[in-house]
Tab-separated table of C-alpha atoms in Angstrom:
chain	number	residue	atom	x	y	z
A	1030	UNK	CA	-0.035	-0.193	0.185
A	1031	UNK	CA	2.636	2.701	1.182
A	1032	UNK	CA	4.377	1.849	-2.807
A	1033	UNK	CA	1.329	2.330	-4.445
A	1034	UNK	CA	-0.601	5.434	-2.841
A	1035	UNK	CA	2.915	7.588	-4.137
A	1036	UNK	CA	2.256	6.120	-8.073
A	1037	UNK	CA	-1.595	6.517	-7.995
A	1038	UNK	CA	-1.193	9.837	-6.868
A	1039	UNK	CA	0.986	10.872	-9.204
A	1040	UNK	CA	-0.454	9.175	-12.151
A	1041	UNK	CA	-3.986	11.301	-11.302
A	1042	UNK	CA	-1.564	14.157	-10.759
A	1043	UNK	CA	-0.562	13.402	-14.245
A	1044	UNK	CA	-3.901	13.777	-15.675
A	1045	UNK	CA	-5.137	16.321	-14.154
A	1046	UNK	CA	-2.463	18.538	-15.499
A	1047	UNK	CA	-3.660	17.710	-18.825
A	1048	UNK	CA	-5.178	20.148	-21.475
A	1049	UNK	CA	-8.815	19.556	-21.659
A	1050	UNK	CA	-9.602	17.728	-25.000
A	1051	UNK	CA	-10.265	20.057	-27.750
A	1052	UNK	CA	-13.260	19.729	-29.814
A	1053	UNK	CA	-11.466	17.928	-32.986
A	1054	UNK	CA	-10.985	15.063	-30.339
A	1055	UNK	CA	-13.896	14.371	-28.860
A	1056	UNK	CA	-15.773	11.112	-29.803
A	1057	UNK	CA	-18.850	12.893	-31.612
A	1058	UNK	CA	-20.994	11.729	-33.084
A	1059	UNK	CA	-21.192	8.374	-31.970
A	1060	UNK	CA	-24.692	8.058	-32.278
A	1061	UNK	CA	-27.918	9.010	-34.506
A	1062	UNK	CA	-28.494	12.602	-34.280
A	1063	UNK	CA	-32.167	14.218	-34.532
A	1064	UNK	CA	-32.914	17.009	-36.787
A	1065	UNK	CA	-36.097	18.550	-36.282
A	1066	UNK	CA	-37.722	20.087	-39.110
A	1067	UNK	CA	-40.556	22.901	-37.393
A	1068	UNK	CA	-42.491	22.612	-40.472
A	1069	UNK	CA	-45.068	19.511	-42.809
A	1070	UNK	CA	-43.151	17.574	-45.172
A	1071	UNK	CA	-42.586	19.002	-48.485
A	1072	UNK	CA	-42.119	22.424	-47.734
A	1073	UNK	CA	-39.089	24.348	-48.729
A	1074	UNK	CA	-37.076	23.958	-45.374
A	1075	UNK	CA	-37.776	20.134	-45.316
A	1076	UNK	CA	-36.468	19.836	-48.465
A	1077	UNK	CA	-33.498	21.643	-47.325
A	1078	UNK	CA	-32.828	19.733	-44.155
A	1079	UNK	CA	-33.261	16.204	-45.886
A	1080	UNK	CA	-30.292	17.299	-48.162
A	1081	UNK	CA	-27.902	18.456	-45.320
A	1082	UNK	CA	-28.651	15.517	-43.118
A	1083	UNK	CA	-28.052	12.996	-45.928
A	1084	UNK	CA	-24.605	14.973	-46.496
A	1085	UNK	CA	-23.924	15.121	-42.790
A	1086	UNK	CA	-25.045	11.161	-42.564
A	1087	UNK	CA	-22.679	10.378	-45.240
A	1088	UNK	CA	-19.560	12.887	-43.737
A	1089	UNK	CA	-19.791	11.008	-39.823
A	1090	UNK	CA	-20.850	8.130	-40.501
A	1091	UNK	CA	-24.075	7.781	-38.486
A	1092	UNK	CA	-27.627	8.576	-39.187
A	1093	UNK	CA	-28.998	11.994	-39.262
A	1094	UNK	CA	-32.746	11.145	-38.741
A	1095	UNK	CA	-34.872	14.075	-39.962
A	1096	UNK	CA	-37.604	14.982	-37.522
A	1097	UNK	CA	-40.700	17.184	-39.075
A	1098	UNK	CA	-42.483	18.660	-35.847
A	1099	UNK	CA	-44.857	21.254	-37.367
A	1100	UNK	CA	-47.071	24.014	-35.585
A	1101	UNK	CA	-47.024	27.452	-33.911
A	1102	UNK	CA	-44.792	29.321	-36.227
A	1103	UNK	CA	-42.309	26.706	-35.947
A	1104	UNK	CA	-42.094	27.031	-32.680
A	1105	UNK	CA	-43.636	23.988	-31.351
A	1106	UNK	CA	-40.352	22.191	-33.085
A	1107	UNK	CA	-38.066	24.726	-31.702
A	1108	UNK	CA	-39.716	24.109	-27.962
A	1109	UNK	CA	-38.754	20.215	-28.818
A	1110	UNK	CA	-35.075	21.356	-29.337
A	1111	UNK	CA	-35.118	24.351	-26.591
A	1112	UNK	CA	-35.951	21.476	-24.108
A	1113	UNK	CA	-34.092	18.264	-25.334
A	1114	UNK	CA	-30.341	16.878	-23.419
A	1115	UNK	CA	-27.759	19.283	-24.512
A	1116	UNK	CA	-25.429	16.631	-25.429
A	1117	UNK	CA	-25.711	17.890	-29.588
A	1118	UNK	CA	-27.910	15.110	-30.764
A	1119	UNK	CA	-30.839	17.211	-31.375
A	1120	UNK	CA	-30.626	19.786	-33.467
A	1121	UNK	CA	-32.679	22.366	-35.182
A	1122	UNK	CA	-32.833	23.188	-38.415
A	1123	UNK	CA	-33.430	27.011	-37.581
A	1124	UNK	CA	-35.614	29.873	-40.187
A	1125	UNK	CA	-36.293	33.345	-39.128
A	1126	UNK	CA	-39.198	32.425	-37.426
A	1127	UNK	CA	-38.485	30.659	-34.295
A	1128	UNK	CA	-35.357	33.390	-32.768
A	1129	UNK	CA	-35.770	36.280	-34.639
A	1130	UNK	CA	-39.240	37.116	-34.915
A	1131	UNK	CA	-41.424	34.891	-32.622
A	1132	UNK	CA	-40.387	36.572	-29.450
A	1133	UNK	CA	-41.998	39.623	-30.997
A	1134	UNK	CA	-45.338	37.544	-32.754
A	1135	UNK	CA	-46.050	34.885	-30.006
A	1136	UNK	CA	-46.822	35.535	-26.439
A	1137	UNK	CA	-45.718	32.968	-23.791
A	1138	UNK	CA	-43.039	31.313	-26.188
A	1139	UNK	CA	-42.372	28.448	-24.495
A	1140	UNK	CA	-38.749	28.569	-24.627
A	1141	UNK	CA	-36.611	31.894	-24.519
A	1142	UNK	CA	-35.088	32.488	-28.039
A	1143	UNK	CA	-31.584	33.447	-26.921
A	1144	UNK	CA	-31.029	31.488	-23.679
A	1145	UNK	CA	-32.120	28.061	-24.887
A	1146	UNK	CA	-31.214	27.860	-28.280
A	1147	UNK	CA	-27.647	28.022	-29.141
A	1148	UNK	CA	-26.592	29.199	-32.630
A	1149	UNK	CA	-23.602	26.532	-34.105
A	1150	UNK	CA	-23.975	27.453	-37.871
A	1151	UNK	CA	-25.365	29.536	-40.765
A	1152	UNK	CA	-25.948	26.729	-43.797
A	1153	UNK	CA	-28.460	28.794	-46.505
A	1154	UNK	CA	-28.908	32.447	-47.585
A	1155	UNK	CA	-32.082	31.927	-49.614
A	1156	UNK	CA	-33.823	34.231	-52.102
A	1157	UNK	CA	-37.591	36.017	-52.093
A	1158	UNK	CA	-38.826	37.347	-55.414
A	1159	UNK	CA	-41.500	40.352	-56.083
A	1160	UNK	CA	-43.997	39.050	-58.105
A	1161	UNK	CA	-46.961	40.705	-59.779
A	1162	UNK	CA	-49.787	39.252	-61.958
A	1163	UNK	CA	-49.117	39.008	-65.615
A	1164	UNK	CA	-51.089	41.827	-66.476
A	1165	UNK	CA	-50.513	44.211	-63.463
A	1166	UNK	CA	-50.304	48.018	-64.541
A	1167	UNK	CA	-46.459	48.032	-63.266
A	1168	UNK	CA	-43.141	46.783	-65.057
A	1169	UNK	CA	-40.604	47.950	-62.277
A	1170	UNK	CA	-40.447	48.123	-58.785
A	1171	UNK	CA	-40.654	52.566	-59.249
A	1172	UNK	CA	-43.799	51.820	-61.250
A	1173	UNK	CA	-45.265	49.599	-58.285
A	1174	UNK	CA	-44.594	52.607	-55.913
A	1175	UNK	CA	-45.850	54.954	-58.116
A	1176	UNK	CA	-48.889	53.035	-58.474
A	1177	UNK	CA	-49.594	52.112	-55.050
A	1178	UNK	CA	-49.385	55.634	-53.889
A	1179	UNK	CA	-51.944	56.518	-56.483
A	1180	UNK	CA	-53.870	54.067	-55.398
A	1181	UNK	CA	-53.700	53.480	-52.056
A	1182	UNK	CA	-55.246	49.947	-50.389
A	1183	UNK	CA	-56.117	49.242	-53.858
A	1184	UNK	CA	-52.977	46.688	-53.801
A	1185	UNK	CA	-53.345	43.029	-51.958
A	1186	UNK	CA	-49.683	41.571	-50.963
A	1187	UNK	CA	-50.258	37.533	-50.440
A	1188	UNK	CA	-47.901	35.745	-47.739
A	1189	UNK	CA	-47.519	32.490	-46.697
A	1190	UNK	CA	-48.975	33.089	-43.737
A	1191	UNK	CA	-49.002	36.108	-40.564
A	1192	UNK	CA	-45.993	36.525	-39.396
A	1193	UNK	CA	-43.796	34.822	-41.757
A	1194	UNK	CA	-41.031	35.681	-43.896
A	1195	UNK	CA	-42.971	36.407	-46.916
A	1196	UNK	CA	-45.237	38.376	-44.345
A	1197	UNK	CA	-42.969	40.279	-42.954
A	1198	UNK	CA	-40.894	41.432	-46.067
A	1199	UNK	CA	-44.130	42.748	-48.280
A	1200	UNK	CA	-44.556	45.076	-44.405
A	1201	UNK	CA	-40.824	45.976	-45.117
A	1202	UNK	CA	-41.590	46.492	-48.828
A	1203	UNK	CA	-44.374	48.783	-47.656
A	1204	UNK	CA	-42.123	50.802	-44.517
A	1205	UNK	CA	-39.505	51.254	-46.905
A	1206	UNK	CA	-41.734	52.412	-50.589
A	1207	UNK	CA	-44.062	54.761	-47.849
A	1208	UNK	CA	-47.227	52.957	-49.492
A	1209	UNK	CA	-50.426	51.457	-48.409
A	1210	UNK	CA	-50.818	47.916	-49.307
A	1211	UNK	CA	-52.869	45.223	-47.842
A	1212	UNK	CA	-51.636	42.299	-46.652
A	1213	UNK	CA	-54.053	38.520	-47.733
A	1214	UNK	CA	-52.451	35.933	-45.387
A	1215	UNK	CA	-52.608	32.238	-47.079
A	1216	UNK	CA	-51.781	28.867	-45.383
A	1217	UNK	CA	-48.489	28.373	-47.082
A	1218	UNK	CA	-46.838	29.408	-49.811
A	1219	UNK	CA	-47.978	27.089	-52.680
A	1220	UNK	CA	-51.759	28.052	-51.637
A	1221	UNK	CA	-50.559	31.789	-52.512
A	1222	UNK	CA	-49.002	31.300	-55.534
A	1223	UNK	CA	-52.012	29.658	-56.857
A	1224	UNK	CA	-53.837	33.003	-56.242
A	1225	UNK	CA	-50.620	34.787	-57.614
A	1226	UNK	CA	-51.011	32.775	-60.787
A	1227	UNK	CA	-55.110	33.260	-61.021
A	1228	UNK	CA	-54.785	36.958	-60.460
A	1229	UNK	CA	-56.860	37.200	-58.107
A	1230	UNK	CA	-53.914	38.508	-55.373
A	1231	UNK	CA	-51.793	41.220	-57.005
A	1232	UNK	CA	-48.470	41.082	-55.802
A	1233	UNK	CA	-46.072	38.699	-53.180
A	1234	UNK	CA	-42.581	38.656	-52.064
A	1235	UNK	CA	-41.798	35.071	-51.286
A	1236	UNK	CA	-39.473	32.083	-52.406
A	1237	UNK	CA	-38.090	32.482	-55.658
A	1238	UNK	CA	-37.982	28.526	-55.745
A	1239	UNK	CA	-41.743	28.492	-55.667
A	1240	UNK	CA	-42.195	30.934	-58.366
A	1241	UNK	CA	-39.522	30.188	-60.609
A	1242	UNK	CA	-41.892	27.708	-63.029
A	1243	UNK	CA	-44.273	30.521	-62.953
A	1244	UNK	CA	-41.657	33.182	-63.982
A	1245	UNK	CA	-40.294	31.326	-66.850
A	1246	UNK	CA	-43.616	30.279	-68.497
A	1247	UNK	CA	-45.145	33.747	-67.793
A	1248	UNK	CA	-47.759	32.962	-65.926
A	1249	UNK	CA	-46.206	35.811	-63.872
A	1250	UNK	CA	-43.899	39.048	-63.411
A	1251	UNK	CA	-41.165	39.338	-61.628
A	1252	UNK	CA	-40.045	42.910	-60.471
A	1253	UNK	CA	-37.193	41.984	-58.151
A	1254	UNK	CA	-34.882	40.201	-55.153
A	1255	UNK	CA	-34.965	40.584	-51.886
A	1256	UNK	CA	-31.011	40.215	-51.917
A	1257	UNK	CA	-28.506	42.838	-52.110
A	1258	UNK	CA	-27.067	41.505	-55.735
A	1259	UNK	CA	-28.422	39.456	-57.906
A	1260	UNK	CA	-29.804	35.822	-57.872
A	1261	UNK	CA	-27.537	33.504	-59.746
A	1262	UNK	CA	-30.032	31.126	-60.590
A	1263	UNK	CA	-31.955	34.210	-62.362
A	1264	UNK	CA	-29.337	37.084	-62.450
A	1265	UNK	CA	-32.080	39.110	-65.066
A	1266	UNK	CA	-34.110	39.938	-62.332
A	1267	UNK	CA	-32.330	42.912	-60.460
A	1268	UNK	CA	-32.457	43.477	-56.637
A	1269	UNK	CA	-35.878	45.670	-55.121
A	1270	UNK	CA	-32.261	47.774	-52.898
A	1271	UNK	CA	-31.728	48.929	-56.010
A	1272	UNK	CA	-34.781	51.295	-56.051
A	1273	UNK	CA	-34.936	50.956	-52.416
A	1274	UNK	CA	-31.796	51.258	-50.505
A	1275	UNK	CA	-30.718	48.314	-47.898
A	1276	UNK	CA	-33.982	46.410	-48.856
A	1277	UNK	CA	-33.181	42.981	-47.907
A	1278	UNK	CA	-35.374	40.078	-46.738
A	1279	UNK	CA	-34.445	36.746	-47.463
A	1280	UNK	CA	-34.499	33.778	-45.712
A	1281	UNK	CA	-32.214	32.382	-43.595
A	1282	UNK	CA	-31.653	28.560	-42.036
A	1283	UNK	CA	-29.192	28.006	-40.066
A	1284	UNK	CA	-28.211	24.925	-37.175
A	1285	UNK	CA	-29.054	25.576	-33.474
A	1286	UNK	CA	-28.396	23.284	-30.819
A	1287	UNK	CA	-29.675	23.617	-26.798
A	1288	UNK	CA	-28.293	26.831	-25.156
A	1289	UNK	CA	-26.587	24.046	-22.799
A	1290	UNK	CA	-24.590	22.600	-25.067
A	1291	UNK	CA	-21.001	22.380	-23.835
A	1292	UNK	CA	-18.712	24.274	-25.904
A	1293	UNK	CA	-16.437	21.524	-27.264
A	1294	UNK	CA	-19.432	19.976	-28.609
A	1295	UNK	CA	-20.366	23.376	-30.488
A	1296	UNK	CA	-17.144	23.613	-31.983
A	1297	UNK	CA	-17.234	19.868	-33.201
A	1298	UNK	CA	-20.724	20.350	-35.052
A	1299	UNK	CA	-19.438	23.677	-36.540
A	1300	UNK	CA	-16.421	22.056	-37.942
A	1301	UNK	CA	-18.589	18.859	-39.242
A	1302	UNK	CA	-21.701	21.848	-40.772
A	1303	UNK	CA	-18.977	23.917	-42.008
A	1304	UNK	CA	-17.216	21.242	-44.088
A	1305	UNK	CA	-21.016	19.639	-45.651
A	1306	UNK	CA	-21.449	23.538	-46.582
A	1307	UNK	CA	-17.980	23.458	-48.443
A	1308	UNK	CA	-18.679	20.861	-50.569
A	1309	UNK	CA	-18.974	22.096	-54.337
A	1310	UNK	CA	-21.933	19.019	-55.624
A	1311	UNK	CA	-24.062	20.288	-52.678
A	1312	UNK	CA	-23.743	23.866	-53.524
A	1313	UNK	CA	-24.398	23.809	-56.514
A	1314	UNK	CA	-27.779	21.262	-55.411
A	1315	UNK	CA	-29.059	23.872	-53.056
A	1316	UNK	CA	-28.055	26.491	-55.890
A	1317	UNK	CA	-30.322	25.276	-58.160
A	1318	UNK	CA	-33.033	25.886	-55.410
A	1319	UNK	CA	-31.980	29.504	-54.880
A	1320	UNK	CA	-29.955	29.029	-51.879
A	1321	UNK	CA	-26.622	29.797	-51.118
A	1322	UNK	CA	-24.596	27.151	-49.571
A	1323	UNK	CA	-22.245	28.363	-46.686
A	1324	UNK	CA	-21.194	27.858	-43.281
A	1325	UNK	CA	-20.043	30.780	-40.207
A	1326	UNK	CA	-18.857	30.717	-37.189
A	1327	UNK	CA	-21.006	30.152	-33.386
A	1328	UNK	CA	-20.349	33.882	-33.175
A	1329	UNK	CA	-21.230	34.901	-36.454
A	1330	UNK	CA	-24.448	33.486	-36.377
A	1331	UNK	CA	-25.391	34.391	-33.027
A	1332	UNK	CA	-24.552	37.924	-33.448
A	1333	UNK	CA	-26.568	37.521	-36.714
A	1334	UNK	CA	-29.809	36.338	-34.955
A	1335	UNK	CA	-28.994	39.822	-32.400
A	1336	UNK	CA	-29.362	41.891	-35.301
A	1337	UNK	CA	-32.014	40.565	-37.136
A	1338	UNK	CA	-33.910	40.694	-33.949
A	1339	UNK	CA	-34.182	44.619	-33.753
A	1340	UNK	CA	-34.455	44.589	-37.464
A	1341	UNK	CA	-37.995	42.383	-37.702
A	1342	UNK	CA	-39.034	43.786	-34.186
A	1343	UNK	CA	-38.691	46.983	-35.585
A	1344	UNK	CA	-41.097	46.380	-38.990
A	1345	UNK	CA	-43.506	44.124	-36.583
A	1346	UNK	CA	-43.956	47.490	-34.329
A	1347	UNK	CA	-44.534	49.498	-37.457
A	1348	UNK	CA	-46.781	47.532	-39.306
A	1349	UNK	CA	-48.562	46.592	-35.468
A	1350	UNK	CA	-48.883	43.052	-36.340
A	1351	UNK	CA	-51.244	41.610	-33.485
A	1352	UNK	CA	-49.581	39.115	-31.263
A	1353	UNK	CA	-50.554	35.605	-31.690
A	1354	UNK	CA	-51.553	33.993	-27.962
A	1355	UNK	CA	-50.238	30.715	-27.541
A	1356	UNK	CA	-52.934	28.137	-26.921
């Protein structure tokens, strides 16, 4: 005993003196990852999430299971992740609604948008497009603004629902252009698109991939994209910002984890996501639907969340959008 005690003490002292295991050295992942999509199957977020999940699964050699948890503007799925075990095995395929706008649109949100969800990495930046019906009496953004000023409250704009990216994009356009246009909410982009194509609602600012076939067939007219630069998939459509300086209203998809997830796990996940996002073949696949695939650091994504919260809160307050009460 007298011989082994000093040896044991020396061993444990040696172990305690070693540096903490770095993120790249942790045994993660060693089981299936669950990727929660806070919307029903078949939508744009779901399609993008499944492409990402397949690529991540191929990279790590573990299953990445997509779970659809729709409801309450995506906040049910966000709550599922916010209250999951903070071990990196339950992640959220996040859209602007869950962190950037929900705190200002939904009363009694079942999670703290900043404390209970932690940004891991940006993943994609999409493109919205302003389209009007093919017989609308305006062929440019400036003509649309002039027409709306001459005909207050006569122009209706469709969205995929109250508080959606397309709704807030329309409100931002309304605010920056100084016009009075009327919001018409729908239950999803595809339903709204049917009425835009049918001429029952005059305009919308919504996902380019949804409207691209109708633009190319001449069923609707594209006046501008919501990004600061033209979209690579359709470079002939100029940015709305050419007329309304600084206008930007594009959907962002990024990955978040439970707020208490250890730093080493966040760093490992970030490295894996950025590796997936740098794959040229996958980038081309996302580009074919108008999205730009690219990662970020956790700090960059968290800073973007905070700045977007501030920006969209101003739009929500200006538009006096009614707070939705949690049932």
